[in-house]
Amino acid sequence: MESTGAMDWPLYKKLLFRFFFVYFLIYIFFNPNGVIPYIDDISGWYLKPFQNFGTWVGNHLLGFAGPVSVHPTGSGDTAYDYVTSLLTIIYALAGMLIWTAFDRKTANYNKLFYWLLVVVRYYVGITMLSYGFFKVIKLQFPYPTFGRLMEPYGNSSPMGLAWTFMGYSAGYNWFTGIAELSCGILLFFRKTSALGAVVTLVVAGNIMAINYCFDVPVKLLSTSLVIMSLFLILKDTKRFSDFFLFNRAATPSDITPHRFRKKWKNITLNVVKYALIAYTVIFDLYGALKAEKEFGSKAPKSPLYGLYSVQKFIINKDTLKPLITDFKRWNKIAIDGPEYAFIKYMNDTTQYLSAKLDTTKRTLVMYPFTDSVDRYHFNYARPTKDSLTLIGTYKSDSIKIMFHRDDVSKFPLMKRGFHWVSEYPFNR
């Protein structure tokens, strides 16, 4: 779909353009990703009838094994998302056919192609910018929690493994975050848009590979970003092939901006452009810094924050020995945030629990996220700064547990650090 000036477009090119024009606009309509101010708040209202139709199609026509719903789960690859992707393709094909039936005289779509490139550039750029800030501020990939550190290696999910790998290194987060920020900045301007498209293809391609290979449920979005990057590159196919493949001189790209006849329209367009860029940069950065204080590295920590080993576990006045076959006795407890805890039992099984701490009454209530009735009720005490005692009940049992805080800096992952010189690989 390389630009051909005012020449007539062949039929196949018109068909491809009509399809992608409709497809990209509908995709952005269904997945606004904050591309304009407050659009995510508005989208919840205008998407409702389409969501109802999508769930009906999934539940009655496509025969999914489970119910299709739009309830947010943190996944971008739900059954509803796949139904929406299928419907988007169907809508685009229908739009292409209807457009072709009613428009047989237009020689080319150079102006529409120009504006479609602008829309796609800004959509991809804004999306990459938002992801970049959440890596530079280190929100998407937090440092390994105490729970991660004591969880058996083989018990982690592929996504958990990827998140731990990424979260360990602040430097690598900066590297990937700056790469994504660069994509956004380069795509915002016509003179750097070709370079931006190439860089975005590489960066988004790496994201897509991680999502596919580590089962991260953002496969649909990352795939769409790669497709959009390829679409942006296609405009300069001949230039890139001449330069990279055939060792020929590459002709300059036509980056002449579209101009309206009336001056005020051009001024308005420029004001909107830079206002949108400023809004995206400022509010993405502000949102990331705010999130860092709410649930990132600067968020308030629990008064019981730490990783603790069980020294004595007493249930109904019986002291349980630390046997590896015991599925009742705890081995360790990790308290990372103020709202959850992580228990590791003697038989190596693990459990995440919701944790409600009352520092005034000095009580701790814990229960599974899926069952708020099955509760531990404890009073806690801190005899020393490195010890913790829990006394309470679970079901009909009385429980007393005495802990000692572990020194997490002794984990090889935490103390190894960076070395310029390594006589032997430290790959234990």
XYZ file of C-alpha atoms in Angstrom:
428
model
C 0.000 0.000 0.000
C 2.857 2.336 -0.776
C 1.828 5.857 -1.663
C 1.578 6.516 -5.398
C 0.765 10.217 -5.481
C -2.228 11.100 -7.669
C -2.079 7.903 -9.735
C -5.030 5.548 -9.963
C -4.886 2.720 -7.491
C -5.332 -0.866 -8.722
C -8.407 -2.695 -7.467
C -6.538 -4.958 -5.015
C -5.014 -1.909 -3.349
C -8.393 -0.232 -3.004
C -9.857 -3.371 -1.469
C -6.996 -3.699 0.998
C -7.246 -0.050 1.949
C -11.008 -0.215 2.476
C -10.625 -3.287 4.684
C -7.857 -1.860 6.857
C -9.485 1.556 7.046
C -12.633 0.038 8.521
C -10.729 -2.538 10.592
C -8.379 -0.090 12.312
C -11.102 2.430 13.104
C -13.377 -0.250 14.562
C -10.484 -1.782 16.509
C -9.632 1.592 18.051
C -13.340 2.143 18.752
C -13.458 -1.097 20.761
C -10.008 -0.597 22.347
C -9.564 3.156 22.932
C -6.595 2.740 25.347
C -6.847 6.344 26.519
C -5.929 7.833 23.134
C -7.962 10.969 23.841
C -8.756 12.537 27.230
C -11.330 10.638 29.306
C -12.139 8.270 26.426
C -11.832 5.222 28.700
C -14.536 6.637 30.970
C -16.790 7.382 28.000
C -16.178 4.026 26.310
C -17.890 2.164 29.144
C -21.092 3.899 28.099
C -20.956 3.688 24.303
C -19.621 0.115 24.207
C -22.451 -1.344 26.267
C -24.745 -2.359 23.349
C -21.796 -3.828 21.436
C -20.704 -5.768 24.509
C -24.202 -7.173 24.889
C -24.186 -8.249 21.248
C -20.693 -9.757 21.558
C -21.629 -11.833 24.606
C -24.804 -12.998 22.839
C -22.780 -14.107 19.796
C -20.270 -15.919 22.000
C -22.892 -17.647 24.117
C -25.428 -18.568 21.410
C -23.627 -18.781 18.056
C -20.024 -19.798 18.701
C -20.605 -22.486 21.304
C -17.931 -21.624 23.860
C -17.585 -24.197 26.629
C -18.035 -21.564 29.335
C -20.106 -18.374 29.520
C -18.780 -15.341 27.644
C -18.862 -12.168 29.738
C -17.219 -8.735 29.800
C -16.352 -8.656 33.498
C -12.806 -7.253 33.885
C -10.308 -9.884 34.993
C -6.987 -8.257 34.112
C -6.732 -10.404 30.981
C -6.845 -9.013 27.460
C -7.372 -12.446 25.948
C -10.752 -13.455 27.352
C -13.354 -15.308 25.313
C -15.169 -11.991 24.891
C -11.984 -10.379 23.516
C -11.666 -13.121 20.902
C -15.323 -12.736 19.969
C -14.766 -8.994 19.570
C -11.712 -9.630 17.368
C -13.718 -11.974 15.158
C -16.572 -9.472 14.896
C -14.117 -6.692 14.054
C -12.825 -8.704 11.093
C -16.403 -9.467 9.980
C -17.381 -5.792 10.288
C -14.306 -4.794 8.272
C -15.068 -7.303 5.509
C -18.698 -6.155 5.374
C -17.605 -2.524 5.300
C -15.157 -3.240 2.483
C -17.850 -4.957 0.393
C -20.439 -2.227 0.972
C -17.877 0.494 0.273
C -16.823 -1.276 -2.943
C -20.437 -1.635 -4.087
C -21.184 2.077 -3.665
C -17.842 3.566 -4.670
C -16.568 2.527 -8.082
C -15.344 5.886 -9.378
C -12.761 7.055 -6.853
C -9.318 6.804 -8.437
C -7.358 6.679 -5.179
C -7.650 7.301 -1.469
C -4.487 9.313 -0.925
C -6.077 11.794 1.481
C -7.884 9.121 3.480
C -4.688 7.072 3.513
C -2.794 10.066 4.924
C -5.312 10.539 7.740
C -5.485 6.820 8.491
C -1.706 6.798 8.903
C -2.025 9.725 11.307
C -4.686 7.951 13.369
C -2.720 4.689 13.512
C 0.533 6.511 14.318
C -1.009 8.316 17.258
C -2.873 5.266 18.538
C 0.280 3.132 18.552
C 2.399 6.012 19.845
C 0.118 6.795 22.773
C -0.186 3.110 23.658
C 3.591 2.621 23.621
C 4.084 5.788 25.642
C 1.752 4.642 28.414
C 3.456 1.234 28.633
C 6.868 2.918 28.612
C 6.105 5.114 31.617
C 4.863 2.102 33.571
C 8.225 0.420 32.981
C 10.443 3.436 33.662
C 8.566 4.092 36.921
C 8.708 0.291 37.499
C 5.048 -0.459 38.012
C 4.307 -3.151 35.446
C 7.117 -5.401 36.698
C 7.604 -4.974 40.460
C 10.606 -6.270 42.326
C 10.220 -9.957 43.322
C 7.997 -10.202 46.380
C 8.781 -12.297 49.439
C 6.202 -14.748 48.157
C 8.042 -15.075 44.850
C 11.358 -15.565 46.609
C 10.172 -18.528 48.662
C 7.827 -20.083 46.132
C 9.226 -23.304 44.628
C 10.738 -22.425 41.275
C 8.719 -25.003 39.405
C 5.451 -23.779 40.892
C 5.622 -20.418 39.135
C 3.533 -19.903 36.021
C 5.229 -18.978 32.726
C 3.885 -15.439 33.164
C 5.087 -15.367 36.777
C 8.543 -16.441 35.575
C 8.584 -13.625 33.002
C 7.357 -11.068 35.546
C 10.048 -12.129 38.033
C 12.735 -11.967 35.354
C 11.647 -8.489 34.270
C 10.956 -7.234 37.790
C 14.355 -8.195 39.192
C 16.288 -5.616 37.188
C 15.492 -1.908 37.447
C 18.052 -1.272 34.704
C 16.323 -3.596 32.249
C 13.008 -1.931 33.023
C 14.589 1.403 32.173
C 15.992 -0.056 28.946
C 12.677 -1.481 27.762
C 10.698 1.506 29.038
C 12.890 4.031 27.214
C 12.596 1.922 24.051
C 8.800 2.103 24.274
C 8.857 5.823 25.063
C 11.079 6.333 22.024
C 8.496 4.562 19.851
C 5.802 6.947 21.002
C 7.848 10.112 20.544
C 9.114 9.100 17.094
C 5.619 8.227 15.863
C 4.168 11.584 16.884
C 6.087 13.478 14.174
C 6.032 12.991 10.411
C 9.802 13.376 9.887
C 10.596 10.600 12.362
C 7.532 8.426 11.738
C 9.304 5.976 9.399
C 12.047 5.351 11.964
C 9.372 5.177 14.647
C 7.487 2.496 12.711
C 10.626 0.353 12.371
C 11.596 0.742 16.028
C 8.021 0.034 17.097
C 7.934 -3.134 14.996
C 11.049 -4.404 16.786
C 9.881 -3.386 20.268
C 6.266 -4.508 19.804
C 7.497 -7.716 18.160
C 9.555 -8.500 21.253
C 6.536 -7.796 23.476
C 4.396 -10.061 21.309
C 7.021 -12.828 21.482
C 7.110 -12.645 25.289
C 3.316 -12.684 25.462
C 3.072 -15.746 23.229
C 6.032 -17.653 24.656
C 5.250 -16.986 28.337
C 1.459 -17.163 28.057
C 0.905 -13.512 28.998
C -2.777 -12.667 28.324
C -2.116 -9.560 26.237
C -1.571 -11.468 22.999
C -4.351 -9.749 21.043
C -3.218 -6.207 21.807
C 0.472 -6.888 21.169
C -0.373 -8.638 17.885
C -2.481 -5.653 16.835
C 0.407 -3.276 17.608
C 2.694 -5.365 15.395
C 0.117 -5.350 12.570
C -0.264 -1.582 12.874
C 3.512 -1.144 12.836
C 3.726 -3.188 9.643
C 0.954 -1.075 8.141
C 2.937 2.091 8.897
C 6.079 0.591 7.352
C 4.272 -0.443 4.154
C 4.086 3.199 3.109
C 7.866 3.136 2.653
C 8.273 -0.419 1.361
C 10.202 0.552 -1.748
C 12.492 2.949 0.118
C 13.367 0.367 2.748
C 13.872 -2.430 0.229
C 16.115 -0.210 -1.926
C 18.256 0.759 1.051
C 18.407 -2.495 3.033
C 18.102 -5.186 0.338
C 19.195 -3.896 -3.071
C 21.928 -1.389 -2.144
C 20.215 1.320 -4.147
C 19.714 4.972 -3.362
C 16.454 5.457 -1.499
C 14.254 8.289 -2.682
C 13.019 10.739 -0.033
C 9.671 9.932 1.520
C 6.740 12.178 0.766
C 5.957 13.625 4.196
C 4.108 16.680 2.947
C 1.398 17.417 5.533
C -2.211 17.824 4.564
C -3.163 21.489 4.655
C -6.604 23.054 4.712
C -7.361 26.089 2.618
C -8.401 28.124 5.626
C -5.563 29.161 7.905
C -7.566 28.847 11.132
C -8.187 25.167 10.456
C -4.464 24.468 10.139
C -3.750 26.417 13.334
C -6.501 24.509 15.144
C -5.103 21.203 13.919
C -1.627 22.056 15.228
C -3.029 23.181 18.579
C -4.975 19.918 18.925
C -1.912 17.902 17.942
C 0.447 19.411 20.507
C -2.242 19.562 23.172
C -2.826 15.825 22.710
C 0.905 15.081 22.894
C 1.308 17.248 26.001
C -1.750 15.686 27.622
C -0.465 12.176 26.921
C 3.033 12.820 28.261
C 2.001 14.837 31.319
C -0.924 12.712 32.448
C 0.779 9.384 31.723
C 3.755 10.525 33.789
C 1.501 11.929 36.508
C -0.564 8.727 36.568
C 2.547 6.554 36.801
C 4.032 8.625 39.643
C 0.700 8.559 41.476
C 0.391 4.800 41.018
C 3.933 4.351 42.314
C 2.832 5.894 45.615
C -0.404 3.899 45.743
C 0.753 0.381 44.871
C 4.322 0.661 43.590
C 7.680 0.757 45.336
C 6.720 3.904 47.281
C 3.380 2.551 48.493
C 2.831 2.214 52.274
C 4.076 -1.091 53.624
C 2.383 -3.267 56.192
C 3.562 -2.766 59.817
C 4.303 -6.504 59.733
C 6.225 -6.261 56.447
C 8.747 -9.058 56.133
C 9.481 -12.711 55.479
C 9.238 -14.870 58.583
C 10.215 -18.476 59.392
C 8.119 -20.465 61.860
C 10.024 -21.275 65.047
C 7.152 -22.960 66.882
C 3.693 -23.990 65.681
C 1.186 -24.966 68.365
C -2.303 -26.205 67.497
C -4.707 -27.126 70.302
C -1.742 -27.110 72.730
C 0.166 -29.666 70.615
C 3.512 -28.480 69.236
C 3.865 -29.728 65.656
C 7.297 -30.874 64.596
C 8.690 -29.449 61.333
C 8.005 -32.543 59.231
C 8.035 -32.121 55.452
C 4.992 -34.368 55.188
C 2.848 -32.075 57.352
C 0.244 -30.202 55.306
C -1.047 -28.225 58.317
C 2.114 -26.782 59.823
C 3.357 -23.563 58.323
C 6.981 -23.193 57.291
C 7.078 -19.488 56.390
C 4.820 -16.483 56.043
C 5.452 -13.472 53.818
C 3.713 -10.161 54.331
C 4.524 -7.846 51.436
C 1.617 -5.445 51.228
C -1.013 -4.285 53.686
C -3.728 -6.357 51.990
C -2.305 -9.830 51.467
C -0.044 -12.522 52.897
C 1.630 -15.618 51.509
C 1.959 -18.903 53.427
C 4.342 -21.728 52.636
C 3.534 -25.021 54.333
C 6.001 -27.710 55.387
C 5.094 -29.889 52.389
C 6.053 -27.017 50.037
C 2.491 -26.126 49.080
C 1.707 -22.412 49.079
C -1.320 -20.177 49.510
C -2.044 -16.482 48.970
C -4.431 -14.958 51.511
C -6.178 -11.663 51.909
C -4.875 -9.998 55.074
C -6.756 -7.403 57.118
C -4.602 -5.782 59.772
C -5.907 -3.609 62.618
C -2.971 -1.880 64.304
C -5.182 -0.386 67.022
C -6.632 -3.700 68.177
C -3.465 -5.523 67.037
C -5.474 -8.117 65.144
C -4.834 -9.923 61.865
C -7.603 -11.624 59.888
C -6.620 -13.760 56.877
C -8.725 -15.721 54.410
C -8.520 -17.082 50.848
C -9.454 -14.613 48.120
C -12.147 -16.998 46.930
C -13.647 -17.777 50.344
C -14.007 -14.948 52.858
C -15.764 -17.271 55.364
C -12.773 -19.608 55.851
C -10.862 -17.264 58.167
C -7.880 -17.147 60.480
C -8.419 -14.785 63.443
C -5.226 -13.718 65.188
C -3.950 -11.278 67.756
C -0.372 -10.375 67.011
C 2.576 -9.303 69.132
C 6.106 -8.142 68.331
C 8.337 -9.232 71.254
C 11.377 -7.942 69.333
C 11.811 -6.170 66.003
C 12.730 -9.478 64.309
C 10.060 -11.660 65.880
C 6.316 -12.065 65.469
C 3.771 -14.039 67.463
C 0.265 -14.897 66.239
C -2.326 -16.240 68.685
C -5.862 -17.032 67.570
C -8.224 -19.519 65.998
C -8.902 -21.265 62.711
C -12.266 -23.027 62.468
C -12.476 -24.944 65.785
C -8.722 -25.005 66.422
C -6.698 -22.739 68.673
C -3.363 -21.738 67.142
C -0.187 -20.106 68.411
C 2.658 -19.450 65.985
C 6.038 -17.933 66.797
C 8.158 -16.508 63.946
C 11.604 -15.048 63.354
C 12.225 -12.574 60.528
C 14.479 -13.856 57.733
C 17.276 -11.789 56.241
C 16.181 -11.682 52.584
C 19.473 -10.090 51.537
C 21.017 -13.551 51.856
C 19.069 -14.888 48.871
C 21.578 -15.296 45.989
C 19.138 -13.447 43.711
C 19.218 -10.452 46.051
C 22.913 -10.308 46.871
C 24.579 -11.268 43.592
C 24.246 -7.904 41.861
C 26.299 -6.776 38.864
C 29.890 -7.795 38.118
C 32.147 -6.516 35.363
C 34.586 -9.361 35.962
C 33.322 -12.913 36.508
C 35.911 -15.675 36.499
C 33.126 -18.267 36.448
C 29.449 -17.980 35.483
C 27.233 -17.735 38.538
C 24.305 -19.697 37.092
C 23.240 -21.867 40.034
